[in-house]
Tab-separated table of C-alpha atoms in Angstrom:
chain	number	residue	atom	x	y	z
A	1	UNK	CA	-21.159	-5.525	-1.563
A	2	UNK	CA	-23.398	-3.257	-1.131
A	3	UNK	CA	-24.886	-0.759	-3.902
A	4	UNK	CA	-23.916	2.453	-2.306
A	5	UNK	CA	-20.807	3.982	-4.506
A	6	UNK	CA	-17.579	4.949	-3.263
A	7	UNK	CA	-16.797	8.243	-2.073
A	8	UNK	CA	-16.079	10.642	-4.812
A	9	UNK	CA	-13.878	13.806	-5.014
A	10	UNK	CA	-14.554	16.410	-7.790
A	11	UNK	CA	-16.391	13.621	-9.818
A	12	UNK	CA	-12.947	12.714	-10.844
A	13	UNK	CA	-11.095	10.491	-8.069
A	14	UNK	CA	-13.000	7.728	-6.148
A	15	UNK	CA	-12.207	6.210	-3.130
A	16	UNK	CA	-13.575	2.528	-1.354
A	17	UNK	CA	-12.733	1.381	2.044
A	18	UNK	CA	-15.151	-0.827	2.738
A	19	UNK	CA	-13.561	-3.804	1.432
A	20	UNK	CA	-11.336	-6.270	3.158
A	21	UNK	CA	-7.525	-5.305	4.147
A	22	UNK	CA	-7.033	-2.183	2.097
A	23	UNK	CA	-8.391	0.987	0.367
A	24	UNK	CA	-8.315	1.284	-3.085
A	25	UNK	CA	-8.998	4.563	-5.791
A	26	UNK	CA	-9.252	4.931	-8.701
A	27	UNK	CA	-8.974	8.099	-11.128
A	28	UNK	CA	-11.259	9.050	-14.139
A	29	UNK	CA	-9.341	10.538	-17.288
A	30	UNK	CA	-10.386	11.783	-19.944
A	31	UNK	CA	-9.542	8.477	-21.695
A	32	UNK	CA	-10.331	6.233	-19.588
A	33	UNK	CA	-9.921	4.657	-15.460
A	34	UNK	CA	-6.516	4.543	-13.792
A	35	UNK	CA	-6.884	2.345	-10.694
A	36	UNK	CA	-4.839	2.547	-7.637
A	37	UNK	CA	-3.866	-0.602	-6.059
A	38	UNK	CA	-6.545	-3.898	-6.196
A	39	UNK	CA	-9.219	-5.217	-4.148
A	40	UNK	CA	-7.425	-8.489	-2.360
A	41	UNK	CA	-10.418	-10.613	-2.626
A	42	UNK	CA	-11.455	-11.379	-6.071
A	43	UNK	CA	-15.386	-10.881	-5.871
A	44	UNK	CA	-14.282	-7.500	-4.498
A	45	UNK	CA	-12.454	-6.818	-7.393
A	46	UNK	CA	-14.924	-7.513	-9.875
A	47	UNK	CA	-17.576	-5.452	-7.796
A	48	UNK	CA	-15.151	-2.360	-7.903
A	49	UNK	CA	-15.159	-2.826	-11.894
A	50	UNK	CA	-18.666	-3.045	-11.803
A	51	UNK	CA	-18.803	-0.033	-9.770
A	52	UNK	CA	-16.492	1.683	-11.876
A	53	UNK	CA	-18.488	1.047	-14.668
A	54	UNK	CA	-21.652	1.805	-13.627
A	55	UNK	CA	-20.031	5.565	-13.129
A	56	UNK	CA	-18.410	5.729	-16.872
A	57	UNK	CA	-18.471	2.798	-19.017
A	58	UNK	CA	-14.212	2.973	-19.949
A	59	UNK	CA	-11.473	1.364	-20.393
A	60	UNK	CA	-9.117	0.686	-17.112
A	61	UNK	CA	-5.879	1.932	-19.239
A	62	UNK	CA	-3.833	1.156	-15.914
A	63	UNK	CA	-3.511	-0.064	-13.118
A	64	UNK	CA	-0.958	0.975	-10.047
A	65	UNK	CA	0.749	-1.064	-7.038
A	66	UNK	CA	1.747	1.438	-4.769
A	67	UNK	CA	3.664	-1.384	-2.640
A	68	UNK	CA	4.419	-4.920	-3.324
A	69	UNK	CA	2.362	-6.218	-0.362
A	70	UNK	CA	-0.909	-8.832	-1.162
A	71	UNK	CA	-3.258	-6.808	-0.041
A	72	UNK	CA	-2.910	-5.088	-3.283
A	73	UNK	CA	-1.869	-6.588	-5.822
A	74	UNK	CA	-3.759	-10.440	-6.074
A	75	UNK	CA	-6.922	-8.315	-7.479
A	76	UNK	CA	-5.513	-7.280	-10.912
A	77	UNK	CA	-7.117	-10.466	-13.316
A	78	UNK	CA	-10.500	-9.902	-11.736
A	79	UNK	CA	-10.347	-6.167	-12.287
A	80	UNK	CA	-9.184	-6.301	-15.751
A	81	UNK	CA	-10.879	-9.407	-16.645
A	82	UNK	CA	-8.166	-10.454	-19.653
A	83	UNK	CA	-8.398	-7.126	-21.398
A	84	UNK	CA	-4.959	-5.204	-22.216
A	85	UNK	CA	-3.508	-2.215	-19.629
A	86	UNK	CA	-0.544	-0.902	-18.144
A	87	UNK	CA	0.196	-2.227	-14.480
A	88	UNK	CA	2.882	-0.001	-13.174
A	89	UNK	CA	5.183	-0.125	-10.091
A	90	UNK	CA	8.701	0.837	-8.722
A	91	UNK	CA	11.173	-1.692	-9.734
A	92	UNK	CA	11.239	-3.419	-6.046
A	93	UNK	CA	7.773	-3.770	-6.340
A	94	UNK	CA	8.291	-6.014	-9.472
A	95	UNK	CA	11.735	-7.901	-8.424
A	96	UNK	CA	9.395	-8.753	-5.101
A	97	UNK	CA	6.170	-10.066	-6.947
A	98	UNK	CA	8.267	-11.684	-9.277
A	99	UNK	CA	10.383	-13.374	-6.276
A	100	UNK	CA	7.390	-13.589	-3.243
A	101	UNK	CA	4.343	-12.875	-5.438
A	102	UNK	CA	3.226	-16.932	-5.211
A	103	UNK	CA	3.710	-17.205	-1.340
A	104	UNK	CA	1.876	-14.094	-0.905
A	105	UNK	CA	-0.908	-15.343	-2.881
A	106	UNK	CA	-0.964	-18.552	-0.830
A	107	UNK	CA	-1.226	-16.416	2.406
A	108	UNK	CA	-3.884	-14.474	1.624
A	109	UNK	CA	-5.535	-17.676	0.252
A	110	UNK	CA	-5.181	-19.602	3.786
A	111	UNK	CA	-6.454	-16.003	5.098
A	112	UNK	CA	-9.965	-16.033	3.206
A	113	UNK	CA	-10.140	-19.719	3.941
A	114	UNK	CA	-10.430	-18.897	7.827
A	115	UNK	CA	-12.333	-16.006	7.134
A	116	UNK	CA	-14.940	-18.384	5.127
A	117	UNK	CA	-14.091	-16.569	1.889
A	118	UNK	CA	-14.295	-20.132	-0.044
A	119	UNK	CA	-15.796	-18.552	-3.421
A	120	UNK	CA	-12.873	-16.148	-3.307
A	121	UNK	CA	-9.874	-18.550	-1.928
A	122	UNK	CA	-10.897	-20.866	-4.622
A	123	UNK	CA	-11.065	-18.417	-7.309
A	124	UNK	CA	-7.746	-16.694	-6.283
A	125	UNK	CA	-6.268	-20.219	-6.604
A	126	UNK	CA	-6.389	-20.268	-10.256
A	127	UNK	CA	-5.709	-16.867	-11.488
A	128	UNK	CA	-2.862	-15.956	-12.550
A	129	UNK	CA	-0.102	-12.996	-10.461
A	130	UNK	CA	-0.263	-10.467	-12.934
A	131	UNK	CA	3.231	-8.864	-12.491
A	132	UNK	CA	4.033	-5.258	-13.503
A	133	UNK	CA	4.860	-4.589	-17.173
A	134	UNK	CA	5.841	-0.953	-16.792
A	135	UNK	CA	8.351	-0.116	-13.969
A	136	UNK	CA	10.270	3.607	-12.327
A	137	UNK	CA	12.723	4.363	-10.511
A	138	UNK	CA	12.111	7.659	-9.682
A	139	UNK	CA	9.069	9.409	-10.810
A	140	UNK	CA	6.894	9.251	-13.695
A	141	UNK	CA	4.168	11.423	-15.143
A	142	UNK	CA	1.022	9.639	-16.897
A	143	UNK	CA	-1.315	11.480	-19.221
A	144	UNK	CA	-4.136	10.480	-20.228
A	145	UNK	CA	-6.044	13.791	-21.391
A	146	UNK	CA	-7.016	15.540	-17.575
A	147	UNK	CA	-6.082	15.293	-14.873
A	148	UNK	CA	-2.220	14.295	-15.535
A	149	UNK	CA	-1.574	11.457	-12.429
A	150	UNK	CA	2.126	11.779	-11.022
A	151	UNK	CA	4.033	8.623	-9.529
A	152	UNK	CA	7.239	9.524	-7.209
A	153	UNK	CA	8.950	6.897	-5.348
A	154	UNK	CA	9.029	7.867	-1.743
A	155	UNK	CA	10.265	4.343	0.186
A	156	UNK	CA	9.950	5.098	4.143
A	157	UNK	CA	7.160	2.268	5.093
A	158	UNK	CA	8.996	0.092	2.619
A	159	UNK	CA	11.366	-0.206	-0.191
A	160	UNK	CA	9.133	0.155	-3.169
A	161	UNK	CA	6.734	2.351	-1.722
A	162	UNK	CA	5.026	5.076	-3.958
A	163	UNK	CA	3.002	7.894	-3.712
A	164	UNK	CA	0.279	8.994	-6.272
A	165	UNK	CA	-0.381	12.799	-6.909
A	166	UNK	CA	-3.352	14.754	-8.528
A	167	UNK	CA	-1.917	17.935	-8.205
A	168	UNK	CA	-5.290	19.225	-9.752
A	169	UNK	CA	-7.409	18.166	-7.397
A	170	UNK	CA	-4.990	18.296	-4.553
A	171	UNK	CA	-5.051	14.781	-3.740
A	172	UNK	CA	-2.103	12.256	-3.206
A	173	UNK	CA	-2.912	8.028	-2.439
A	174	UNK	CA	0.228	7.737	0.380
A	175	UNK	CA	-0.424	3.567	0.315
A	176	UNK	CA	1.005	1.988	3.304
A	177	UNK	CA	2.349	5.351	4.382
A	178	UNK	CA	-0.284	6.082	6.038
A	179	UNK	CA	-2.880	3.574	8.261
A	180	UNK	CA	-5.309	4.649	9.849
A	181	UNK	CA	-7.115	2.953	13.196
A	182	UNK	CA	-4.856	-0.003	12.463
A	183	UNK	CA	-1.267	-1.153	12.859
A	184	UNK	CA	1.324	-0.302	10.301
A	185	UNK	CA	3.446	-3.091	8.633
A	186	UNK	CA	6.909	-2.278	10.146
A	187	UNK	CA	8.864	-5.602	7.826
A	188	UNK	CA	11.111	-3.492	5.959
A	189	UNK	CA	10.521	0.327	7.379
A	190	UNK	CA	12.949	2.943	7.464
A	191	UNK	CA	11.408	5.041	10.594
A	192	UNK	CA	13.174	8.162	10.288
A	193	UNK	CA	12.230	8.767	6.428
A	194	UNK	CA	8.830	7.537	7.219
A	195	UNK	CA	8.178	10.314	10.390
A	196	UNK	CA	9.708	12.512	7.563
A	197	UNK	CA	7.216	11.724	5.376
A	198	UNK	CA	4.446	11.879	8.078
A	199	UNK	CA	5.833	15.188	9.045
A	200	UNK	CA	5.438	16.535	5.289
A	201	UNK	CA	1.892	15.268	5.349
A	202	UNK	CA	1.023	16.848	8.483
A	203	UNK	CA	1.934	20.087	7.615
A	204	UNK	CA	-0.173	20.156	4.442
A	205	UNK	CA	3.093	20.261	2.062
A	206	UNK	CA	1.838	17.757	0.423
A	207	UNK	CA	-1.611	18.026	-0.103
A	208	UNK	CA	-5.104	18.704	1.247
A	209	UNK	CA	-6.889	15.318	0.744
A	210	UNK	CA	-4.702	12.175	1.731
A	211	UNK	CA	-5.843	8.918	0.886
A	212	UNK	CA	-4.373	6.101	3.033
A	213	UNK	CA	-3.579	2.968	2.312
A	214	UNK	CA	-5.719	1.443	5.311
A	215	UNK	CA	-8.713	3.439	6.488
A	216	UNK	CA	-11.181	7.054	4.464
A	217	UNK	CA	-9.849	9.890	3.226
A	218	UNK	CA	-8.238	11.584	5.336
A	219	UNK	CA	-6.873	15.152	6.291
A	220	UNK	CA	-3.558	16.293	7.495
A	221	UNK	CA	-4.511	16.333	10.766
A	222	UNK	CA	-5.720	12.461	10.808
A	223	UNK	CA	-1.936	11.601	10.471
A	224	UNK	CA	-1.478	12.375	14.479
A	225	UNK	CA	-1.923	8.891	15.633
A	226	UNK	CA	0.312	7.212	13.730
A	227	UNK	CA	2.943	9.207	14.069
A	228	UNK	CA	2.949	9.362	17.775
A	229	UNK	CA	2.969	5.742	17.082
A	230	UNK	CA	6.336	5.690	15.311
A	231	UNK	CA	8.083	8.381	17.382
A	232	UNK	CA	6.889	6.838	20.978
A	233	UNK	CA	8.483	3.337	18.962
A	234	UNK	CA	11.508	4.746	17.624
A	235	UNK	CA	11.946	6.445	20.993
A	236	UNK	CA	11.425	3.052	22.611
A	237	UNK	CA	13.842	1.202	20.211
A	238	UNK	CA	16.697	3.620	20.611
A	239	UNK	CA	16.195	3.716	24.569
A	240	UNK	CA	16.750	0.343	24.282
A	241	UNK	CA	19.312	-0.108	21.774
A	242	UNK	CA	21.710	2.372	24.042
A	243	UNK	CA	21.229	-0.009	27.009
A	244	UNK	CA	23.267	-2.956	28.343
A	245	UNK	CA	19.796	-4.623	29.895
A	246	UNK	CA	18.585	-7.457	27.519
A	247	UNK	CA	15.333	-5.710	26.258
A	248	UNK	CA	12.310	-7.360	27.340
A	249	UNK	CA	10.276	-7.323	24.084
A	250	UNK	CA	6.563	-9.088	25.921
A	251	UNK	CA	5.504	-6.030	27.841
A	252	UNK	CA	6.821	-3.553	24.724
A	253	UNK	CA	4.578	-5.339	22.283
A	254	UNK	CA	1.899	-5.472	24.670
A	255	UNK	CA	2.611	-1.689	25.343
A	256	UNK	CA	2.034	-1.158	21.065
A	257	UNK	CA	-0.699	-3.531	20.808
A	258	UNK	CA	-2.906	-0.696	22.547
A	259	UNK	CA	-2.451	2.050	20.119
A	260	UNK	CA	-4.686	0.602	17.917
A	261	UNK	CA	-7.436	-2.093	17.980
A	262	UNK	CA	-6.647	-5.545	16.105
A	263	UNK	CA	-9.796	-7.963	15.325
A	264	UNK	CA	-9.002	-11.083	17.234
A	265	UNK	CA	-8.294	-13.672	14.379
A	266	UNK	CA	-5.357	-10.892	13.846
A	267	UNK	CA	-3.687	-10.935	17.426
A	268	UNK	CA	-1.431	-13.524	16.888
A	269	UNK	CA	-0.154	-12.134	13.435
A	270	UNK	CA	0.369	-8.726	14.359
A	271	UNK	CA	2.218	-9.497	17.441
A	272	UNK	CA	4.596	-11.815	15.379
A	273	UNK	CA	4.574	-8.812	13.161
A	274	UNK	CA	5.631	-6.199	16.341
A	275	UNK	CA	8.207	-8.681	17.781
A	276	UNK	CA	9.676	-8.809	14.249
A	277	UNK	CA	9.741	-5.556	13.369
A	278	UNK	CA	11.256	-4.536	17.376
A	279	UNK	CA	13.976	-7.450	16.918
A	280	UNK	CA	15.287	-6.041	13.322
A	281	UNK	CA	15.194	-2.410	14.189
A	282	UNK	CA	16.960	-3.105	17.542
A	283	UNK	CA	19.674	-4.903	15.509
A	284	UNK	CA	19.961	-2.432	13.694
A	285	UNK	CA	20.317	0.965	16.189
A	286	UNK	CA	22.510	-1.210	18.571
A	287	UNK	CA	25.058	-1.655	15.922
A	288	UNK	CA	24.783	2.302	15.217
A	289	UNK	CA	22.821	2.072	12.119
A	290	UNK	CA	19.767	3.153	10.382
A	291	UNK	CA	17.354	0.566	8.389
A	292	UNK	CA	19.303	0.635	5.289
A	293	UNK	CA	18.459	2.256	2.157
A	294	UNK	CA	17.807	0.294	-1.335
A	295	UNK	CA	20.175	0.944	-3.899
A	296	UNK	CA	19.153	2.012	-7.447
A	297	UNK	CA	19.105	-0.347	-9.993
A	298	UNK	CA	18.805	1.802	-13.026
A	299	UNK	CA	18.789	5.695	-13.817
A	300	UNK	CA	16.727	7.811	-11.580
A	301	UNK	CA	13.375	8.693	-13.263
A	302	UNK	CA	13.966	5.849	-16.147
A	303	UNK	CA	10.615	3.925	-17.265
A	304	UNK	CA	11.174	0.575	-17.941
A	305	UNK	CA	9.130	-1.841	-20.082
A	306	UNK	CA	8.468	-5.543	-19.384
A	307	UNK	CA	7.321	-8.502	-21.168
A	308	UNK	CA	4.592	-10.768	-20.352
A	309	UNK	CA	5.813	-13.393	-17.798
A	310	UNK	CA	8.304	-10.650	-16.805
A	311	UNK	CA	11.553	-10.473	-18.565
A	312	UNK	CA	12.577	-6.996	-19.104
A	313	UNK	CA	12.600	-5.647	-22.576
């Protein structure tokens, strides 16, 4: 990496997207770094500490998945390097690691492979999936002297799905909520509390600076794109859901494939990825549903402890 530093905000919040897959943040306390979702290759990872670092020499006291997905979570050992912190996520996010976290890691190993990432593939190989050992349900507040960092579980792009305010510098990290310039992951969405969402963020409810899970900090206004993405799809979807005609999915991926460019080892993937998400969601609307909401699994707004190796407390 280079030796520029990351965009800052109010010499408080930092933000890097220049690294592979996904941006990453990371918020200075008065005690010490909170870091918002990983770097996915490890020699990324240890560059962002560095970085980090090199800005104030303190502890990371935690670190947070905002979703479950590999992009941002295989990072954690490198960024940490052995020493003791919280890693927090919704509940999903941990009964997913816990169940998918090894296949993800294998995936994203095969992916640096064929991008030539060998350093990195081999030394993702033998670190360990650090799993969260704090969990929510709900929302929680963490305060570490100023500025107080609020967690609220939103769902929408998928189940576990959180966002991150700093209501004092009128910031909030969306995750995969919001993409920018590149296709979002559709796997588990539910559309109409995502265009919600969207909607929220557009209209500056929210708040002024919005940093996306894919892609630079971003304004309300920068969220136009992807939601005429996921209105002309659900528009598409129910269209075709209401008809008798067997939909022909070929020319409606190809038709989605041009909203937004896609490097060309990625093609393949993210038209699997399209099909997919088309073929669950008209499943779903023919049969007169919505994509169905996650049930609780403990009291709304509870905090919940785990072990190392992850048995709860």
């Amino acid at each position: 990496m280079e030796e520029t530093r990351p965009f800052s905000l109010d010499s408080r919040i930092f933000v890097e997207d220049r690294l592979h897959f996904a941006t990453v943040g990371a918020v200075r306390t008065e005690q010490g770094w909170i870091c918002i979702d990983t770097p996915a290759d490890p020699l990324h990872a240890a560059w962002w500490r560095q970085a980090l670092q090199s800005i104030a020499p303190m502890p990371i006291l935690a670190v947070i998945y905002t979703d479950a997905t590999r992009d941002r979570v295989m990072g954690t050992p490198f960024l940490l390097e052995g020493k003791p912190a919280l890693i927090i996520a919704h509940h999903h996010v941990f009964d997913r690691l816990r169940g998918h976290g090894e296949m993800g890691r294998q995936q994203l190993i095969d992916l640096l492979i064929s991008l030539g990432q060998t350093e990195s593939a081999e030394r993702l190989a033998h670190a360990p999936l650090m799993l969260p050992n704090l969990t929510f349900s709900d929302r929680l507040v963490l305060k570490f002297g100023t500025p107080a960092v609020i967690l609220e579980h939103v769902d929408g792009a998928s189940p576990g799905q959180i966002w991150v305010r700093i209501p004092e510098h009128n910031v909030v990290f969306v995750g995969d909520t919001v993409t920018l310039s590149t296709h979002p992951n559709l796997g588990e969405a539910d559309l109409e509390r995502w265009l919600e969402q969207l909607e929220q963020l557009r209209a500056g409810r929210v708040a002024r600076h919005i940093v996306p899970g894919r892609g630079p900090l971003a304004s309300p206004s920068d969220i136009a794109p992807l939601l005429d993405y996921l209105k002309a799809l659900m528009r598409r979807v129910r269209a075709l859901a209401a008809s008798s005609r067997k939909p022909e999915l070929g020319a409606l991926i190809a038709e989605f494939m041009a909203y937004f460019p896609v490097p060309e080892y990625e093609r393949e993937r993210v038209q699997r990825r399209i099909r997919s998400a088309l073929e669950r969601l008209l499943e779903l609307y023919a049969a007169g549903k919505k994509a169905p909401k996650e049930k609780p699994k403990e009291k709304a707004g509870a905090a919940k402890s785990r072990k190392k190796g992850g048995a709860p407390r």
